[in-house]
PDB file of C-alpha atoms and ligand atoms in Angstrom:
ATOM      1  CA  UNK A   1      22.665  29.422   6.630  1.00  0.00           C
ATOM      2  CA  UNK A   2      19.004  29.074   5.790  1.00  0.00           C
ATOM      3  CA  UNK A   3      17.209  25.866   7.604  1.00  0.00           C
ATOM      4  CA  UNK A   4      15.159  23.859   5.450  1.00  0.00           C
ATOM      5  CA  UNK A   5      13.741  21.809   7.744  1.00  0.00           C
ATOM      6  CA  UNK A   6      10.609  20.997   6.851  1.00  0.00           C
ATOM      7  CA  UNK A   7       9.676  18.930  10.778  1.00  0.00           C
ATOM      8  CA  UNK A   8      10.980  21.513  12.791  1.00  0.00           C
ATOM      9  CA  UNK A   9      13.345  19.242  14.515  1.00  0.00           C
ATOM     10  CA  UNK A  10      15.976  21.593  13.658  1.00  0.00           C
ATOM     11  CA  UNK A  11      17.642  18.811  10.871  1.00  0.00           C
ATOM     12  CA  UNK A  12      18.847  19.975   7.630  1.00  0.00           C
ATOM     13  CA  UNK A  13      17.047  17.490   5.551  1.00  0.00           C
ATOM     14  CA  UNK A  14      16.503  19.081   2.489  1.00  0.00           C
ATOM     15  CA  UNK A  15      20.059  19.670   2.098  1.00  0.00           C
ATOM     16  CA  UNK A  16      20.261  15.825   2.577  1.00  0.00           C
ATOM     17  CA  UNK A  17      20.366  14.046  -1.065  1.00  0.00           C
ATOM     18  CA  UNK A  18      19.165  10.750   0.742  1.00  0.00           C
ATOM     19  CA  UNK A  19      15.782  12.793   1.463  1.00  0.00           C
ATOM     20  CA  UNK A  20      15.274  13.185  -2.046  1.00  0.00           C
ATOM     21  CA  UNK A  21      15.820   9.746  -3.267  1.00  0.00           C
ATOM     22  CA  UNK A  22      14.003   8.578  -0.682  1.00  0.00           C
ATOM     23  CA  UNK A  23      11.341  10.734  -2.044  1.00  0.00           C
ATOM     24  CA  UNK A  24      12.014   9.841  -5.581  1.00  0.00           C
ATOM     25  CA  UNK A  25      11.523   5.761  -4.090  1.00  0.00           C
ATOM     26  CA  UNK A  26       8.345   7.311  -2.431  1.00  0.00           C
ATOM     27  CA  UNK A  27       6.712   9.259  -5.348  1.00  0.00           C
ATOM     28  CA  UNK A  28       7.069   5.625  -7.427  1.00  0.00           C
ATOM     29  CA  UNK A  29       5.468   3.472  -5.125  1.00  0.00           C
ATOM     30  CA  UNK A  30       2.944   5.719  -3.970  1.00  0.00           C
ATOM     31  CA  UNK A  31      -0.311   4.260  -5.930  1.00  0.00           C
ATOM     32  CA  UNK A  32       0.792   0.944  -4.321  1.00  0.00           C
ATOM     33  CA  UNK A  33      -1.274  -0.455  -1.239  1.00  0.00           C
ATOM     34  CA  UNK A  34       0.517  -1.510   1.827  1.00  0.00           C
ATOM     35  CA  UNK A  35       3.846   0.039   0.646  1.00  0.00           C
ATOM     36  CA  UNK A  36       4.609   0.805   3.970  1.00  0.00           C
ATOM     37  CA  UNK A  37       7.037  -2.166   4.326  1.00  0.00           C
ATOM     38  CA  UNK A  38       9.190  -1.655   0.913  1.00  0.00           C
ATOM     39  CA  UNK A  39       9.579   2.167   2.062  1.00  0.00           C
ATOM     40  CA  UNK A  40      11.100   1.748   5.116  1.00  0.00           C
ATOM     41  CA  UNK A  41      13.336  -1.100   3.701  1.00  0.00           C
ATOM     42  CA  UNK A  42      14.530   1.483   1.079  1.00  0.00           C
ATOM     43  CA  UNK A  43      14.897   4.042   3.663  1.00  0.00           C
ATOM     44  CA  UNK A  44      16.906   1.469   6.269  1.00  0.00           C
ATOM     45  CA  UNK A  45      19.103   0.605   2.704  1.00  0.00           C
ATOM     46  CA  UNK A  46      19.844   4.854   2.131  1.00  0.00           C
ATOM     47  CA  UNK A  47      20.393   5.864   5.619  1.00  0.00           C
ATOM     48  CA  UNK A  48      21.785   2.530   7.145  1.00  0.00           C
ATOM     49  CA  UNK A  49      19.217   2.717  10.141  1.00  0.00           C
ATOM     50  CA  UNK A  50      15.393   4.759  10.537  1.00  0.00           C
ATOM     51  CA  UNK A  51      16.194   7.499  12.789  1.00  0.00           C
ATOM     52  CA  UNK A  52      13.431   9.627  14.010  1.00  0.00           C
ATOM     53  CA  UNK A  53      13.541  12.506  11.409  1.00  0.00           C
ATOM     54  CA  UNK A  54      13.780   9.537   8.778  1.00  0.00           C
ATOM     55  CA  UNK A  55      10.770   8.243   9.856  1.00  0.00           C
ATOM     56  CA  UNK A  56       8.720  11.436  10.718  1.00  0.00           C
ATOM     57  CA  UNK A  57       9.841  12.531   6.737  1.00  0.00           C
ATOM     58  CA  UNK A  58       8.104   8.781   5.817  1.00  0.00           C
ATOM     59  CA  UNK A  59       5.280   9.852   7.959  1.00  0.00           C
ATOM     60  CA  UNK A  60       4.870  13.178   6.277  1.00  0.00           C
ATOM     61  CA  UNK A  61       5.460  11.944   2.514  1.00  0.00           C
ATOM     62  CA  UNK A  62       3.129   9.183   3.341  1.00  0.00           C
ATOM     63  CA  UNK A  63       0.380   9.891   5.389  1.00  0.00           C
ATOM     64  CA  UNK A  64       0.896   6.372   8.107  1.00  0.00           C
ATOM     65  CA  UNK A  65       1.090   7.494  11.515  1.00  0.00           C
ATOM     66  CA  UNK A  66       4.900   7.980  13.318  1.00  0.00           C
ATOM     67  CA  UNK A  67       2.995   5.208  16.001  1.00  0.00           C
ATOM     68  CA  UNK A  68       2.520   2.583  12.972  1.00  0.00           C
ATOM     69  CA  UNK A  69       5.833   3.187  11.690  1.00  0.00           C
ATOM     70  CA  UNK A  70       8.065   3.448  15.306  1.00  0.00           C
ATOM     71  CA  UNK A  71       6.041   0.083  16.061  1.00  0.00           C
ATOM     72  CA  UNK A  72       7.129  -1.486  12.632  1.00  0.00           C
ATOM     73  CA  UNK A  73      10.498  -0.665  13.255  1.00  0.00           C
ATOM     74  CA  UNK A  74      11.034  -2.013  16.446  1.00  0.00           C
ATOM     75  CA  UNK A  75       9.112  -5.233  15.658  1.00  0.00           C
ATOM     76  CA  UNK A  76      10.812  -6.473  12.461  1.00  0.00           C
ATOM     77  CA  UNK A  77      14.458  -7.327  13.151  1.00  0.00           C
ATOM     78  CA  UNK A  78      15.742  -6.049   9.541  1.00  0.00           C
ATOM     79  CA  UNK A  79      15.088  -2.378  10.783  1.00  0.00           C
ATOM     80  CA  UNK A  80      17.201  -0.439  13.254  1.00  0.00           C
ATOM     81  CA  UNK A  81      16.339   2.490  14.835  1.00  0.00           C
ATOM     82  CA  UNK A  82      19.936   2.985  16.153  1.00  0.00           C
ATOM     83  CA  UNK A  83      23.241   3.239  13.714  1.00  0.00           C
ATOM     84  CA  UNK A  84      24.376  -0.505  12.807  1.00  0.00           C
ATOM     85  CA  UNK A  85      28.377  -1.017  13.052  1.00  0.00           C
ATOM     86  CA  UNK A  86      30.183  -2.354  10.089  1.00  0.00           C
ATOM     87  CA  UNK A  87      30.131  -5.915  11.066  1.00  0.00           C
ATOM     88  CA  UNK A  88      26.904  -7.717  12.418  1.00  0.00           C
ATOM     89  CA  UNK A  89      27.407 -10.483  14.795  1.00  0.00           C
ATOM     90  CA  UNK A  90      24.349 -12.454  14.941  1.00  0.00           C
ATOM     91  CA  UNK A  91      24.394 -15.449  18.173  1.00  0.00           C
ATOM     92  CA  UNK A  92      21.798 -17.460  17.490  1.00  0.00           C
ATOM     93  CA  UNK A  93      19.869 -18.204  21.018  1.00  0.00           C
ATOM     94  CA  UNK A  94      16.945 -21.148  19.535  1.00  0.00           C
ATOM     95  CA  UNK A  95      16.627 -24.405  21.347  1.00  0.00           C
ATOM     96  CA  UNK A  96      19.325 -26.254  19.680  1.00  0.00           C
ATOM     97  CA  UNK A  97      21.883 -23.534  20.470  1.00  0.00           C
ATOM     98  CA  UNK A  98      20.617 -22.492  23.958  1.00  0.00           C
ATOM     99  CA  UNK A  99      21.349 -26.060  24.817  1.00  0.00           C
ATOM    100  CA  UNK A 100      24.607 -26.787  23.263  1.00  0.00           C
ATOM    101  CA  UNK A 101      25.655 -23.392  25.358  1.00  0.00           C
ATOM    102  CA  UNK A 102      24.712 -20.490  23.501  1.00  0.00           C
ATOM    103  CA  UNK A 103      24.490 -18.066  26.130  1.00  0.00           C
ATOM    104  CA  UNK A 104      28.204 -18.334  26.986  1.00  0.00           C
ATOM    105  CA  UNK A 105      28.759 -17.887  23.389  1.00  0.00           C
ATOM    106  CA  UNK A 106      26.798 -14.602  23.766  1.00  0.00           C
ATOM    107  CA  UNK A 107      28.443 -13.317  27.085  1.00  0.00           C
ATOM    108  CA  UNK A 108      32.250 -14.445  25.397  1.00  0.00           C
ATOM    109  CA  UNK A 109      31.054 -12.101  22.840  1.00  0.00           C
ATOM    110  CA  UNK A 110      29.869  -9.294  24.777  1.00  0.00           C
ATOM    111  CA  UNK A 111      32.736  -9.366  27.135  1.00  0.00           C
ATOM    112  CA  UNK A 112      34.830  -9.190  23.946  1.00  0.00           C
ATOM    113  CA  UNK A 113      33.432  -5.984  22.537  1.00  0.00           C
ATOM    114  CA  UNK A 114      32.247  -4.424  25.640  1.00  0.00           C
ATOM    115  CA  UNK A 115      28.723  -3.652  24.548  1.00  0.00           C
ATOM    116  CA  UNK A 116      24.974  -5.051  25.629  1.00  0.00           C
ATOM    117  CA  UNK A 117      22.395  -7.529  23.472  1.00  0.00           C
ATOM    118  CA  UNK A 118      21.778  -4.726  20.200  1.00  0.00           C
ATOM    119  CA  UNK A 119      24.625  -2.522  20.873  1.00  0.00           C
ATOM    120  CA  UNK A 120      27.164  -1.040  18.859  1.00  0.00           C
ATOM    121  CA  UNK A 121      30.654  -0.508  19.691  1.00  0.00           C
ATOM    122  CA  UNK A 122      31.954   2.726  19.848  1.00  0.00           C
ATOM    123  CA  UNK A 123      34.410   2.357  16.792  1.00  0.00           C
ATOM    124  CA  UNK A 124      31.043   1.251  15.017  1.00  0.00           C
ATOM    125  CA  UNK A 125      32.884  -1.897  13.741  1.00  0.00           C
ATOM    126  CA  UNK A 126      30.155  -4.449  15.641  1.00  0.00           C
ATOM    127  CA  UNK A 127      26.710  -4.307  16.316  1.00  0.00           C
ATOM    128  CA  UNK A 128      25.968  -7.516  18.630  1.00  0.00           C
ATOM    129  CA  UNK A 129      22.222  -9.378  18.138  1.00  0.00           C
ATOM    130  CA  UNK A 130      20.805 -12.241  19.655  1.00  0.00           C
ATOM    131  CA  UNK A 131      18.614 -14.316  16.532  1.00  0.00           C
ATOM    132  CA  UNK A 132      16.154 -16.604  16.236  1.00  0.00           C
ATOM    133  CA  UNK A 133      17.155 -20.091  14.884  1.00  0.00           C
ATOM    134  CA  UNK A 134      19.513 -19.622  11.936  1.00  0.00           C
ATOM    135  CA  UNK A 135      18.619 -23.086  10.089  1.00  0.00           C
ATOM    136  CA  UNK A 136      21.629 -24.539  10.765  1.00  0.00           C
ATOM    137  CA  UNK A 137      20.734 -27.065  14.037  1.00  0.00           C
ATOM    138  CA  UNK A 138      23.177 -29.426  13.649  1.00  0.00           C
ATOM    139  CA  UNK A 139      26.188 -27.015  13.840  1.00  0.00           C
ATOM    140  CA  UNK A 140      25.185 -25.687  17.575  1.00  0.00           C
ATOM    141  CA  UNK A 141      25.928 -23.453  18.879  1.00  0.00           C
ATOM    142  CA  UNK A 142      26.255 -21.094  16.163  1.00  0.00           C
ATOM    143  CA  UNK A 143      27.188 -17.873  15.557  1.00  0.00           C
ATOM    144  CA  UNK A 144      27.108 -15.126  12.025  1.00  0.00           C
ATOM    145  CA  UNK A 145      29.375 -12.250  11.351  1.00  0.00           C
ATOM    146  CA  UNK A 146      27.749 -11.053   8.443  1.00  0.00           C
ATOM    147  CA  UNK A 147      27.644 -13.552   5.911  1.00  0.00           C
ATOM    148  CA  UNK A 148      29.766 -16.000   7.790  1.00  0.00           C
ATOM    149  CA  UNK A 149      29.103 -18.728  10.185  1.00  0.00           C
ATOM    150  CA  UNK A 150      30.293 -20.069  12.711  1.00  0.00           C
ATOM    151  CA  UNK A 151      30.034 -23.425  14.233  1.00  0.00           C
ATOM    152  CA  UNK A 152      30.257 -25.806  17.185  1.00  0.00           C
ATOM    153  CA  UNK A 153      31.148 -23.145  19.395  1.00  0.00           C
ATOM    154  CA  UNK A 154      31.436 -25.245  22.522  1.00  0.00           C
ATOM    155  CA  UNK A 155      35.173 -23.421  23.287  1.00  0.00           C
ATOM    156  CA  UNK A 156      34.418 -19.626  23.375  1.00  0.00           C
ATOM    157  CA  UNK A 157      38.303 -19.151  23.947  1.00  0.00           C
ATOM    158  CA  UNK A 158      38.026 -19.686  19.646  1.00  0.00           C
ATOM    159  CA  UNK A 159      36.071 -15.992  20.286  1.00  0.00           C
ATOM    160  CA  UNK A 160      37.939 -13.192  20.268  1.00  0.00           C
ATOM    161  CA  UNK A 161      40.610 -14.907  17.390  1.00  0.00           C
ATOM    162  CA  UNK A 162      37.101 -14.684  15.106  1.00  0.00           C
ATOM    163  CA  UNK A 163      36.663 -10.921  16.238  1.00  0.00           C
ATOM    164  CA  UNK A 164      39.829  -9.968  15.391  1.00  0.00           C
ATOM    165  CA  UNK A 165      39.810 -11.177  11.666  1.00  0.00           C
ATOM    166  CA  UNK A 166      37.035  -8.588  11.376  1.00  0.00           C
ATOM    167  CA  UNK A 167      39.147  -5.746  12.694  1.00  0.00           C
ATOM    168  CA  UNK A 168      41.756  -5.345  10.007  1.00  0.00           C
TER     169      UNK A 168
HETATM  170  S1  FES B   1      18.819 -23.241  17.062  1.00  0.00           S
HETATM  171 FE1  FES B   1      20.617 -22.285  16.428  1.00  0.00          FE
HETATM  172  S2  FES B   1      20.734 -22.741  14.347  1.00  0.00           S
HETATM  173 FE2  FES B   1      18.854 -23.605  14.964  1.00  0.00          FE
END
């Protein structure tokens, strides 16, 4: 079988129809300044994550440097350069949290799933983050599974019961 690869990473990209809408996403927004930004958020939304063929392709189609977009993608906490797991769990770790015991709301939950801070575990049902303040102080400590949240963690035994509704 012929390879396509256009980075000589040995990838089959072309063959890949999330390369070409990515391109067709890239082609549209091209005459826009600092697009840089809204193509990597399309490309995280396609692929799920911005591997490094991903983001050489963006660097190719686009002309920004793999430096500028590697750094973007590590800095900004929407974009993952690693494959996400179903279910994010989100423990937030600001002041009002950290105090009302956040960390052992963290460590409960790392036990749990046997994985570090931004890990994934290996079924790829959880990817584990520590956030920033989520806004919602008064219900420390706190913790998100996607859209959920949940509050006054003070008994981490509550834990893995939580986990396991996401597991069905
Ligand atoms: S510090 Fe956790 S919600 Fe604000």
């Amino acid at each position: 079988m012929q390879n396509d690869c256009a980075c000589n990473c040995g990838c089959n990209k072309t063959d890949d129809p999330r390369f070409a809408e990515l391109k067709t996403f890239i082609d549209s927004v091209k005459e826009v300044k600092g697009n840089t930004m809204a193509v990597l958020q399309e490309a995280q939304h396609i692929f799920g994550y911005l591997p490094l063929e991903v983001q050489r392709y963006i660097s190719e189609e686009t002309g920004v440097s793999m430096a500028e977009l590697y750094g973007i993608a590590t800095f900004y906490s929407q974009f993952a350069i690693t494959p996400r797991g179903k279910h994010h769990v989100g423990i937030c770790l600001g002041t009002a949290c950290y105090v009302k015991g956040a960390q052992k709301v963290l460590d409960k939950v790392l036990q749990e799933l046997d994985v570090n801070v931004g890990g994934t575990t290996p079924d790829s049902l959880f990817t584990v983050d520590a956030t920033r303040c989520l806004g919602c102080c008064g219900l420390a400590p706190v913790m998100m599974i996607d859209d959920d949240v949940y509050a006054n963690l003070d008994d981490t035994d509550v834990i893995p019961g939580i986990l396991e509704k996401y597991r069905g």
